[in-house]
């Protein structure tokens, strides 16, 4: 039996027997407004509904909340490809409402240049917020170019084509002793090998074509950001000292690195954030070519990644991020960088400029999918990625 009124839909399955004064009666267990009866969605409607709600703010937080997006893209380095990105936010303690959620991102790519990569990165926050693991693991096969070492070689644009196979992994185990401060050990494992080298092989000189690198060190940071994946306000100051001794099997190379980062985020007008970043990475000793600081990803988008590399690198970026309409936003940035064999060789006439514009789509709350177009000195480039650059 189906009974229909102008306001409600009730089915026989909703009728529940009840007893009153020894007489059995039938009463409706619940009623639903007619407009709450949803027709089944087809595939297109399901996909649309999924993406319409990936950034919903959950009132009843799940322990693990994840979403997936994928599709074609174009990058100046690897040309046309297909990318798949999965982003997750999860809680290690459901009873602690003040504990910020942990996050993880998985990214897979393959392109027409036979480039492919897989990466996993994130921040795992333990219950009580006393320990944090900040980690990244990436495997890739990348057809690319080598310009040699130093500013002058990169400017000459004489390059050697090769295929790079690499495994890059890094983790910081940070203890949270008091408000906003974190300190703890840092570990690195990196593996690089080259294949199919062509053209201008003299650029490689006597460099080792395969490098296996282990490193250990310490990291200290001060972090007041309101969130990690898309901050709108706060500060980040970090200082990391890492050592790569020959005793750990580093291809008979002993070297070390000092890396610092200073970021600030200021809310301006409605929907606008000014993000700024000062960064430097300085290595000492017999640094293998594959571990020399470079740029083209986080900093200086639009430069070919790895073109400019040397024992020391420094960069600065200012980026205006503006929400435009619903989940859509834009970013404008300006920056500069330089590489040199040591600090005393940093000179004004070797500064490399950078400007760019990017599109943002809010995939999840505080998680953006971004497409950036950058312009540098004699170069331009596109980049597709997840989360803000810094």
mmCIF file with all atom_site columns, N, CA and C in Angstrom, residues 48-109:
data_model
loop_
_atom_site.group_PDB
_atom_site.id
_atom_site.type_symbol
_atom_site.label_atom_id
_atom_site.label_alt_id
_atom_site.label_comp_id
_atom_site.label_asym_id
_atom_site.label_entity_id
_atom_site.label_seq_id
_atom_site.pdbx_PDB_ins_code
_atom_site.Cartn_x
_atom_site.Cartn_y
_atom_site.Cartn_z
_atom_site.occupancy
_atom_site.B_iso_or_equiv
_atom_site.pdbx_formal_charge
_atom_site.auth_seq_id
_atom_site.auth_comp_id
_atom_site.auth_asym_id
_atom_site.auth_atom_id
_atom_site.pdbx_PDB_model_num
ATOM 1   N N  . UNK A 1 48  ? 29.146 15.125 -11.227 1.00 0.00 ? 48  UNK A N  1
ATOM 2   C CA . UNK A 1 48  ? 28.921 16.542 -10.925 1.00 0.00 ? 48  UNK A CA 1
ATOM 3   C C  . UNK A 1 48  ? 28.664 16.744 -9.435  1.00 0.00 ? 48  UNK A C  1
ATOM 4   N N  . UNK A 1 49  ? 27.840 15.881 -8.860  1.00 0.00 ? 49  UNK A N  1
ATOM 5   C CA . UNK A 1 49  ? 27.542 15.995 -7.433  1.00 0.00 ? 49  UNK A CA 1
ATOM 6   C C  . UNK A 1 49  ? 28.805 15.792 -6.597  1.00 0.00 ? 49  UNK A C  1
ATOM 7   N N  . UNK A 1 50  ? 29.636 14.857 -7.004  1.00 0.00 ? 50  UNK A N  1
ATOM 8   C CA . UNK A 1 50  ? 30.877 14.574 -6.280  1.00 0.00 ? 50  UNK A CA 1
ATOM 9   C C  . UNK A 1 50  ? 31.774 15.805 -6.221  1.00 0.00 ? 50  UNK A C  1
ATOM 10  N N  . UNK A 1 51  ? 32.007 16.432 -7.385  1.00 0.00 ? 51  UNK A N  1
ATOM 11  C CA . UNK A 1 51  ? 32.900 17.585 -7.407  1.00 0.00 ? 51  UNK A CA 1
ATOM 12  C C  . UNK A 1 51  ? 32.254 18.826 -6.807  1.00 0.00 ? 51  UNK A C  1
ATOM 13  N N  . UNK A 1 52  ? 30.927 18.886 -6.825  1.00 0.00 ? 52  UNK A N  1
ATOM 14  C CA . UNK A 1 52  ? 30.246 20.014 -6.181  1.00 0.00 ? 52  UNK A CA 1
ATOM 15  C C  . UNK A 1 52  ? 30.412 19.999 -4.671  1.00 0.00 ? 52  UNK A C  1
ATOM 16  N N  . UNK A 1 53  ? 30.733 18.826 -4.107  1.00 0.00 ? 53  UNK A N  1
ATOM 17  C CA . UNK A 1 53  ? 30.734 18.693 -2.647  1.00 0.00 ? 53  UNK A CA 1
ATOM 18  C C  . UNK A 1 53  ? 32.076 18.254 -2.070  1.00 0.00 ? 53  UNK A C  1
ATOM 19  N N  . UNK A 1 54  ? 33.138 18.195 -2.879  1.00 0.00 ? 54  UNK A N  1
ATOM 20  C CA . UNK A 1 54  ? 34.430 17.757 -2.331  1.00 0.00 ? 54  UNK A CA 1
ATOM 21  C C  . UNK A 1 54  ? 34.977 18.726 -1.295  1.00 0.00 ? 54  UNK A C  1
ATOM 22  N N  . UNK A 1 55  ? 34.588 19.998 -1.389  1.00 0.00 ? 55  UNK A N  1
ATOM 23  C CA . UNK A 1 55  ? 35.128 20.994 -0.450  1.00 0.00 ? 55  UNK A CA 1
ATOM 24  C C  . UNK A 1 55  ? 34.147 21.346 0.661   1.00 0.00 ? 55  UNK A C  1
ATOM 25  N N  . UNK A 1 56  ? 33.092 20.557 0.835   1.00 0.00 ? 56  UNK A N  1
ATOM 26  C CA . UNK A 1 56  ? 32.145 20.819 1.916   1.00 0.00 ? 56  UNK A CA 1
ATOM 27  C C  . UNK A 1 56  ? 32.844 20.747 3.265   1.00 0.00 ? 56  UNK A C  1
ATOM 28  N N  . UNK A 1 57  ? 32.489 21.657 4.144   1.00 0.00 ? 57  UNK A N  1
ATOM 29  C CA . UNK A 1 57  ? 32.985 21.605 5.515   1.00 0.00 ? 57  UNK A CA 1
ATOM 30  C C  . UNK A 1 57  ? 32.140 20.618 6.288   1.00 0.00 ? 57  UNK A C  1
ATOM 31  N N  . UNK A 1 58  ? 32.769 19.554 6.770   1.00 0.00 ? 58  UNK A N  1
ATOM 32  C CA . UNK A 1 58  ? 32.036 18.497 7.451   1.00 0.00 ? 58  UNK A CA 1
ATOM 33  C C  . UNK A 1 58  ? 31.688 18.930 8.872   1.00 0.00 ? 58  UNK A C  1
ATOM 34  N N  . UNK A 1 59  ? 30.410 18.808 9.221   1.00 0.00 ? 59  UNK A N  1
ATOM 35  C CA . UNK A 1 59  ? 29.990 19.129 10.583  1.00 0.00 ? 59  UNK A CA 1
ATOM 36  C C  . UNK A 1 59  ? 30.328 17.991 11.547  1.00 0.00 ? 59  UNK A C  1
ATOM 37  N N  . UNK A 1 60  ? 30.165 16.760 11.067  1.00 0.00 ? 60  UNK A N  1
ATOM 38  C CA . UNK A 1 60  ? 30.562 15.598 11.860  1.00 0.00 ? 60  UNK A CA 1
ATOM 39  C C  . UNK A 1 60  ? 31.819 15.014 11.211  1.00 0.00 ? 60  UNK A C  1
ATOM 40  N N  . UNK A 1 61  ? 32.967 15.364 11.766  1.00 0.00 ? 61  UNK A N  1
ATOM 41  C CA . UNK A 1 61  ? 34.236 15.041 11.138  1.00 0.00 ? 61  UNK A CA 1
ATOM 42  C C  . UNK A 1 61  ? 34.441 13.536 11.038  1.00 0.00 ? 61  UNK A C  1
ATOM 43  N N  . UNK A 1 62  ? 34.866 13.132 9.831   1.00 0.00 ? 62  UNK A N  1
ATOM 44  C CA . UNK A 1 62  ? 35.233 11.742 9.625   1.00 0.00 ? 62  UNK A CA 1
ATOM 45  C C  . UNK A 1 62  ? 36.660 11.526 10.105  1.00 0.00 ? 62  UNK A C  1
ATOM 46  N N  . UNK A 1 63  ? 36.932 10.281 10.424  1.00 0.00 ? 63  UNK A N  1
ATOM 47  C CA . UNK A 1 63  ? 38.307 9.975  10.780  1.00 0.00 ? 63  UNK A CA 1
ATOM 48  C C  . UNK A 1 63  ? 39.209 10.062 9.551   1.00 0.00 ? 63  UNK A C  1
ATOM 49  N N  . UNK A 1 64  ? 38.665 9.699  8.374   1.00 0.00 ? 64  UNK A N  1
ATOM 50  C CA . UNK A 1 64  ? 39.452 9.739  7.143   1.00 0.00 ? 64  UNK A CA 1
ATOM 51  C C  . UNK A 1 64  ? 38.554 10.246 6.022   1.00 0.00 ? 64  UNK A C  1
ATOM 52  N N  . UNK A 1 65  ? 38.877 11.400 5.465   1.00 0.00 ? 65  UNK A N  1
ATOM 53  C CA . UNK A 1 65  ? 38.075 12.028 4.420   1.00 0.00 ? 65  UNK A CA 1
ATOM 54  C C  . UNK A 1 65  ? 38.972 12.268 3.210   1.00 0.00 ? 65  UNK A C  1
ATOM 55  N N  . UNK A 1 66  ? 38.660 11.656 2.082   1.00 0.00 ? 66  UNK A N  1
ATOM 56  C CA . UNK A 1 66  ? 39.530 11.764 0.928   1.00 0.00 ? 66  UNK A CA 1
ATOM 57  C C  . UNK A 1 66  ? 38.717 11.982 -0.343  1.00 0.00 ? 66  UNK A C  1
ATOM 58  N N  . UNK A 1 67  ? 39.380 12.566 -1.341  1.00 0.00 ? 67  UNK A N  1
ATOM 59  C CA . UNK A 1 67  ? 38.767 12.838 -2.639  1.00 0.00 ? 67  UNK A CA 1
ATOM 60  C C  . UNK A 1 67  ? 39.816 12.648 -3.729  1.00 0.00 ? 67  UNK A C  1
ATOM 61  N N  . UNK A 1 68  ? 39.340 12.376 -4.939  1.00 0.00 ? 68  UNK A N  1
ATOM 62  C CA . UNK A 1 68  ? 40.223 12.088 -6.075  1.00 0.00 ? 68  UNK A CA 1
ATOM 63  C C  . UNK A 1 68  ? 39.811 12.961 -7.255  1.00 0.00 ? 68  UNK A C  1
ATOM 64  N N  . UNK A 1 69  ? 40.800 13.457 -7.973  1.00 0.00 ? 69  UNK A N  1
ATOM 65  C CA . UNK A 1 69  ? 40.554 14.201 -9.202  1.00 0.00 ? 69  UNK A CA 1
ATOM 66  C C  . UNK A 1 69  ? 41.620 13.807 -10.213 1.00 0.00 ? 69  UNK A C  1
ATOM 67  N N  . UNK A 1 70  ? 41.271 13.812 -11.484 1.00 0.00 ? 70  UNK A N  1
ATOM 68  C CA . UNK A 1 70  ? 42.236 13.449 -12.516 1.00 0.00 ? 70  UNK A CA 1
ATOM 69  C C  . UNK A 1 70  ? 41.816 13.998 -13.859 1.00 0.00 ? 70  UNK A C  1
ATOM 70  N N  . UNK A 1 71  ? 42.751 13.984 -14.799 1.00 0.00 ? 71  UNK A N  1
ATOM 71  C CA . UNK A 1 71  ? 42.446 14.467 -16.137 1.00 0.00 ? 71  UNK A CA 1
ATOM 72  C C  . UNK A 1 71  ? 43.701 14.865 -16.882 1.00 0.00 ? 71  UNK A C  1
ATOM 73  N N  . UNK A 1 72  ? 43.531 15.364 -18.105 1.00 0.00 ? 72  UNK A N  1
ATOM 74  C CA . UNK A 1 72  ? 44.689 15.771 -18.911 1.00 0.00 ? 72  UNK A CA 1
ATOM 75  C C  . UNK A 1 72  ? 45.283 17.080 -18.422 1.00 0.00 ? 72  UNK A C  1
ATOM 76  N N  . UNK A 1 73  ? 46.545 17.285 -18.734 1.00 0.00 ? 73  UNK A N  1
ATOM 77  C CA . UNK A 1 73  ? 47.221 18.530 -18.374 1.00 0.00 ? 73  UNK A CA 1
ATOM 78  C C  . UNK A 1 73  ? 48.371 18.759 -19.351 1.00 0.00 ? 73  UNK A C  1
ATOM 79  N N  . UNK A 1 74  ? 48.940 19.967 -19.275 1.00 0.00 ? 74  UNK A N  1
ATOM 80  C CA . UNK A 1 74  ? 50.110 20.297 -20.074 1.00 0.00 ? 74  UNK A CA 1
ATOM 81  C C  . UNK A 1 74  ? 51.161 20.926 -19.189 1.00 0.00 ? 74  UNK A C  1
ATOM 82  N N  . UNK A 1 75  ? 52.402 20.495 -19.318 1.00 0.00 ? 75  UNK A N  1
ATOM 83  C CA . UNK A 1 75  ? 53.529 21.081 -18.615 1.00 0.00 ? 75  UNK A CA 1
ATOM 84  C C  . UNK A 1 75  ? 54.638 21.346 -19.621 1.00 0.00 ? 75  UNK A C  1
ATOM 85  N N  . UNK A 1 76  ? 55.314 22.477 -19.474 1.00 0.00 ? 76  UNK A N  1
ATOM 86  C CA . UNK A 1 76  ? 56.386 22.812 -20.418 1.00 0.00 ? 76  UNK A CA 1
ATOM 87  C C  . UNK A 1 76  ? 57.519 21.799 -20.366 1.00 0.00 ? 76  UNK A C  1
ATOM 88  N N  . UNK A 1 77  ? 57.745 21.186 -19.221 1.00 0.00 ? 77  UNK A N  1
ATOM 89  C CA . UNK A 1 77  ? 58.836 20.224 -19.075 1.00 0.00 ? 77  UNK A CA 1
ATOM 90  C C  . UNK A 1 77  ? 58.525 18.873 -19.697 1.00 0.00 ? 77  UNK A C  1
ATOM 91  N N  . UNK A 1 78  ? 57.285 18.387 -19.509 1.00 0.00 ? 78  UNK A N  1
ATOM 92  C CA . UNK A 1 78  ? 56.956 17.023 -19.927 1.00 0.00 ? 78  UNK A CA 1
ATOM 93  C C  . UNK A 1 78  ? 55.836 16.972 -20.962 1.00 0.00 ? 78  UNK A C  1
ATOM 94  N N  . UNK A 1 79  ? 55.341 18.131 -21.405 1.00 0.00 ? 79  UNK A N  1
ATOM 95  C CA . UNK A 1 79  ? 54.322 18.259 -22.443 1.00 0.00 ? 79  UNK A CA 1
ATOM 96  C C  . UNK A 1 79  ? 52.975 17.692 -21.986 1.00 0.00 ? 79  UNK A C  1
ATOM 97  N N  . UNK A 1 80  ? 52.203 17.097 -22.917 1.00 0.00 ? 80  UNK A N  1
ATOM 98  C CA . UNK A 1 80  ? 50.854 16.662 -22.590 1.00 0.00 ? 80  UNK A CA 1
ATOM 99  C C  . UNK A 1 80  ? 50.883 15.362 -21.783 1.00 0.00 ? 80  UNK A C  1
ATOM 100 N N  . UNK A 1 81  ? 49.997 15.283 -20.816 1.00 0.00 ? 81  UNK A N  1
ATOM 101 C CA . UNK A 1 81  ? 49.950 14.090 -19.988 1.00 0.00 ? 81  UNK A CA 1
ATOM 102 C C  . UNK A 1 81  ? 48.621 13.932 -19.291 1.00 0.00 ? 81  UNK A C  1
ATOM 103 N N  . UNK A 1 82  ? 48.533 12.893 -18.502 1.00 0.00 ? 82  UNK A N  1
ATOM 104 C CA . UNK A 1 82  ? 47.362 12.613 -17.676 1.00 0.00 ? 82  UNK A CA 1
ATOM 105 C C  . UNK A 1 82  ? 47.825 12.545 -16.229 1.00 0.00 ? 82  UNK A C  1
ATOM 106 N N  . UNK A 1 83  ? 47.106 13.225 -15.363 1.00 0.00 ? 83  UNK A N  1
ATOM 107 C CA . UNK A 1 83  ? 47.462 13.239 -13.953 1.00 0.00 ? 83  UNK A CA 1
ATOM 108 C C  . UNK A 1 83  ? 46.311 12.786 -13.083 1.00 0.00 ? 83  UNK A C  1
ATOM 109 N N  . UNK A 1 84  ? 46.650 12.173 -11.972 1.00 0.00 ? 84  UNK A N  1
ATOM 110 C CA . UNK A 1 84  ? 45.669 11.732 -10.987 1.00 0.00 ? 84  UNK A CA 1
ATOM 111 C C  . UNK A 1 84  ? 46.146 12.194 -9.620  1.00 0.00 ? 84  UNK A C  1
ATOM 112 N N  . UNK A 1 85  ? 45.278 12.888 -8.895  1.00 0.00 ? 85  UNK A N  1
ATOM 113 C CA . UNK A 1 85  ? 45.627 13.420 -7.581  1.00 0.00 ? 85  UNK A CA 1
ATOM 114 C C  . UNK A 1 85  ? 44.580 12.976 -6.572  1.00 0.00 ? 85  UNK A C  1
ATOM 115 N N  . UNK A 1 86  ? 45.027 12.440 -5.469  1.00 0.00 ? 86  UNK A N  1
ATOM 116 C CA . UNK A 1 86  ? 44.152 12.092 -4.351  1.00 0.00 ? 86  UNK A CA 1
ATOM 117 C C  . UNK A 1 86  ? 44.608 12.880 -3.130  1.00 0.00 ? 86  UNK A C  1
ATOM 118 N N  . UNK A 1 87  ? 43.671 13.542 -2.483  1.00 0.00 ? 87  UNK A N  1
ATOM 119 C CA . UNK A 1 87  ? 43.977 14.335 -1.301  1.00 0.00 ? 87  UNK A CA 1
ATOM 120 C C  . UNK A 1 87  ? 43.149 13.825 -0.136  1.00 0.00 ? 87  UNK A C  1
ATOM 121 N N  . UNK A 1 88  ? 43.774 13.709 1.032   1.00 0.00 ? 88  UNK A N  1
ATOM 122 C CA . UNK A 1 88  ? 43.082 13.178 2.207   1.00 0.00 ? 88  UNK A CA 1
ATOM 123 C C  . UNK A 1 88  ? 43.372 14.040 3.422   1.00 0.00 ? 88  UNK A C  1
ATOM 124 N N  . UNK A 1 89  ? 42.372 14.157 4.275   1.00 0.00 ? 89  UNK A N  1
ATOM 125 C CA . UNK A 1 89  ? 42.519 14.754 5.594   1.00 0.00 ? 89  UNK A CA 1
ATOM 126 C C  . UNK A 1 89  ? 41.962 13.765 6.604   1.00 0.00 ? 89  UNK A C  1
ATOM 127 N N  . UNK A 1 90  ? 42.692 13.551 7.678   1.00 0.00 ? 90  UNK A N  1
ATOM 128 C CA . UNK A 1 90  ? 42.257 12.554 8.642   1.00 0.00 ? 90  UNK A CA 1
ATOM 129 C C  . UNK A 1 90  ? 42.666 12.978 10.038  1.00 0.00 ? 90  UNK A C  1
ATOM 130 N N  . UNK A 1 91  ? 42.040 12.373 11.022  1.00 0.00 ? 91  UNK A N  1
ATOM 131 C CA . UNK A 1 91  ? 42.282 12.723 12.420  1.00 0.00 ? 91  UNK A CA 1
ATOM 132 C C  . UNK A 1 91  ? 42.802 11.509 13.173  1.00 0.00 ? 91  UNK A C  1
ATOM 133 N N  . UNK A 1 92  ? 43.866 11.691 13.897  1.00 0.00 ? 92  UNK A N  1
ATOM 134 C CA . UNK A 1 92  ? 44.423 10.602 14.692  1.00 0.00 ? 92  UNK A CA 1
ATOM 135 C C  . UNK A 1 92  ? 43.748 10.484 16.051  1.00 0.00 ? 92  UNK A C  1
ATOM 136 N N  . UNK A 1 93  ? 42.947 11.487 16.420  1.00 0.00 ? 93  UNK A N  1
ATOM 137 C CA . UNK A 1 93  ? 42.177 11.439 17.661  1.00 0.00 ? 93  UNK A CA 1
ATOM 138 C C  . UNK A 1 93  ? 40.840 12.127 17.432  1.00 0.00 ? 93  UNK A C  1
ATOM 139 N N  . UNK A 1 94  ? 39.759 11.366 17.492  1.00 0.00 ? 94  UNK A N  1
ATOM 140 C CA . UNK A 1 94  ? 38.436 11.932 17.281  1.00 0.00 ? 94  UNK A CA 1
ATOM 141 C C  . UNK A 1 94  ? 37.914 12.640 18.525  1.00 0.00 ? 94  UNK A C  1
ATOM 142 N N  . UNK A 1 95  ? 38.555 12.428 19.651  1.00 0.00 ? 95  UNK A N  1
ATOM 143 C CA . UNK A 1 95  ? 38.085 13.041 20.899  1.00 0.00 ? 95  UNK A CA 1
ATOM 144 C C  . UNK A 1 95  ? 38.701 14.423 21.142  1.00 0.00 ? 95  UNK A C  1
ATOM 145 N N  . UNK A 1 96  ? 39.732 14.791 20.367  1.00 0.00 ? 96  UNK A N  1
ATOM 146 C CA . UNK A 1 96  ? 40.404 16.066 20.552  1.00 0.00 ? 96  UNK A CA 1
ATOM 147 C C  . UNK A 1 96  ? 39.981 17.019 19.440  1.00 0.00 ? 96  UNK A C  1
ATOM 148 N N  . UNK A 1 97  ? 39.032 17.895 19.733  1.00 0.00 ? 97  UNK A N  1
ATOM 149 C CA . UNK A 1 97  ? 38.499 18.807 18.730  1.00 0.00 ? 97  UNK A CA 1
ATOM 150 C C  . UNK A 1 97  ? 39.499 19.909 18.354  1.00 0.00 ? 97  UNK A C  1
ATOM 151 N N  . UNK A 1 98  ? 40.504 20.156 19.182  1.00 0.00 ? 98  UNK A N  1
ATOM 152 C CA . UNK A 1 98  ? 41.486 21.193 18.905  1.00 0.00 ? 98  UNK A CA 1
ATOM 153 C C  . UNK A 1 98  ? 42.659 20.690 18.061  1.00 0.00 ? 98  UNK A C  1
ATOM 154 N N  . UNK A 1 99  ? 42.774 19.385 17.897  1.00 0.00 ? 99  UNK A N  1
ATOM 155 C CA . UNK A 1 99  ? 43.859 18.811 17.114  1.00 0.00 ? 99  UNK A CA 1
ATOM 156 C C  . UNK A 1 99  ? 43.584 19.033 15.635  1.00 0.00 ? 99  UNK A C  1
ATOM 157 N N  . UNK A 1 100 ? 44.499 19.717 14.946  1.00 0.00 ? 100 UNK A N  1
ATOM 158 C CA . UNK A 1 100 ? 44.268 19.959 13.529  1.00 0.00 ? 100 UNK A CA 1
ATOM 159 C C  . UNK A 1 100 ? 44.430 18.662 12.754  1.00 0.00 ? 100 UNK A C  1
ATOM 160 N N  . UNK A 1 101 ? 43.694 18.512 11.661  1.00 0.00 ? 101 UNK A N  1
ATOM 161 C CA . UNK A 1 101 ? 43.747 17.260 10.919  1.00 0.00 ? 101 UNK A CA 1
ATOM 162 C C  . UNK A 1 101 ? 45.095 17.032 10.242  1.00 0.00 ? 101 UNK A C  1
ATOM 163 N N  . UNK A 1 102 ? 45.509 15.784 10.154  1.00 0.00 ? 102 UNK A N  1
ATOM 164 C CA . UNK A 1 102 ? 46.658 15.415 9.338   1.00 0.00 ? 102 UNK A CA 1
ATOM 165 C C  . UNK A 1 102 ? 46.250 15.461 7.867   1.00 0.00 ? 102 UNK A C  1
ATOM 166 N N  . UNK A 1 103 ? 47.241 15.469 6.979   1.00 0.00 ? 103 UNK A N  1
ATOM 167 C CA . UNK A 1 103 ? 46.932 15.517 5.553   1.00 0.00 ? 103 UNK A CA 1
ATOM 168 C C  . UNK A 1 103 ? 47.899 14.641 4.775   1.00 0.00 ? 103 UNK A C  1
ATOM 169 N N  . UNK A 1 104 ? 47.432 14.168 3.640   1.00 0.00 ? 104 UNK A N  1
ATOM 170 C CA . UNK A 1 104 ? 48.259 13.364 2.747   1.00 0.00 ? 104 UNK A CA 1
ATOM 171 C C  . UNK A 1 104 ? 47.811 13.611 1.320   1.00 0.00 ? 104 UNK A C  1
ATOM 172 N N  . UNK A 1 105 ? 48.750 13.559 0.386   1.00 0.00 ? 105 UNK A N  1
ATOM 173 C CA . UNK A 1 105 ? 48.440 13.742 -1.028  1.00 0.00 ? 105 UNK A CA 1
ATOM 174 C C  . UNK A 1 105 ? 49.203 12.713 -1.846  1.00 0.00 ? 105 UNK A C  1
ATOM 175 N N  . UNK A 1 106 ? 48.493 12.071 -2.770  1.00 0.00 ? 106 UNK A N  1
ATOM 176 C CA . UNK A 1 106 ? 49.094 11.118 -3.697  1.00 0.00 ? 106 UNK A CA 1
ATOM 177 C C  . UNK A 1 106 ? 48.940 11.687 -5.098  1.00 0.00 ? 106 UNK A C  1
ATOM 178 N N  . UNK A 1 107 ? 50.026 11.671 -5.852  1.00 0.00 ? 107 UNK A N  1
ATOM 179 C CA . UNK A 1 107 ? 50.006 12.242 -7.197  1.00 0.00 ? 107 UNK A CA 1
ATOM 180 C C  . UNK A 1 107 ? 50.672 11.274 -8.164  1.00 0.00 ? 107 UNK A C  1
ATOM 181 N N  . UNK A 1 108 ? 49.986 10.968 -9.262  1.00 0.00 ? 108 UNK A N  1
ATOM 182 C CA . UNK A 1 108 ? 50.535 10.091 -10.303 1.00 0.00 ? 108 UNK A CA 1
ATOM 183 C C  . UNK A 1 108 ? 50.410 10.794 -11.649 1.00 0.00 ? 108 UNK A C  1
ATOM 184 N N  . UNK A 1 109 ? 51.447 10.677 -12.468 1.00 0.00 ? 109 UNK A N  1
ATOM 185 C CA . UNK A 1 109 ? 51.467 11.353 -13.764 1.00 0.00 ? 109 UNK A CA 1
ATOM 186 C C  . UNK A 1 109 ? 52.128 10.482 -14.816 1.00 0.00 ? 109 UNK A C  1
#
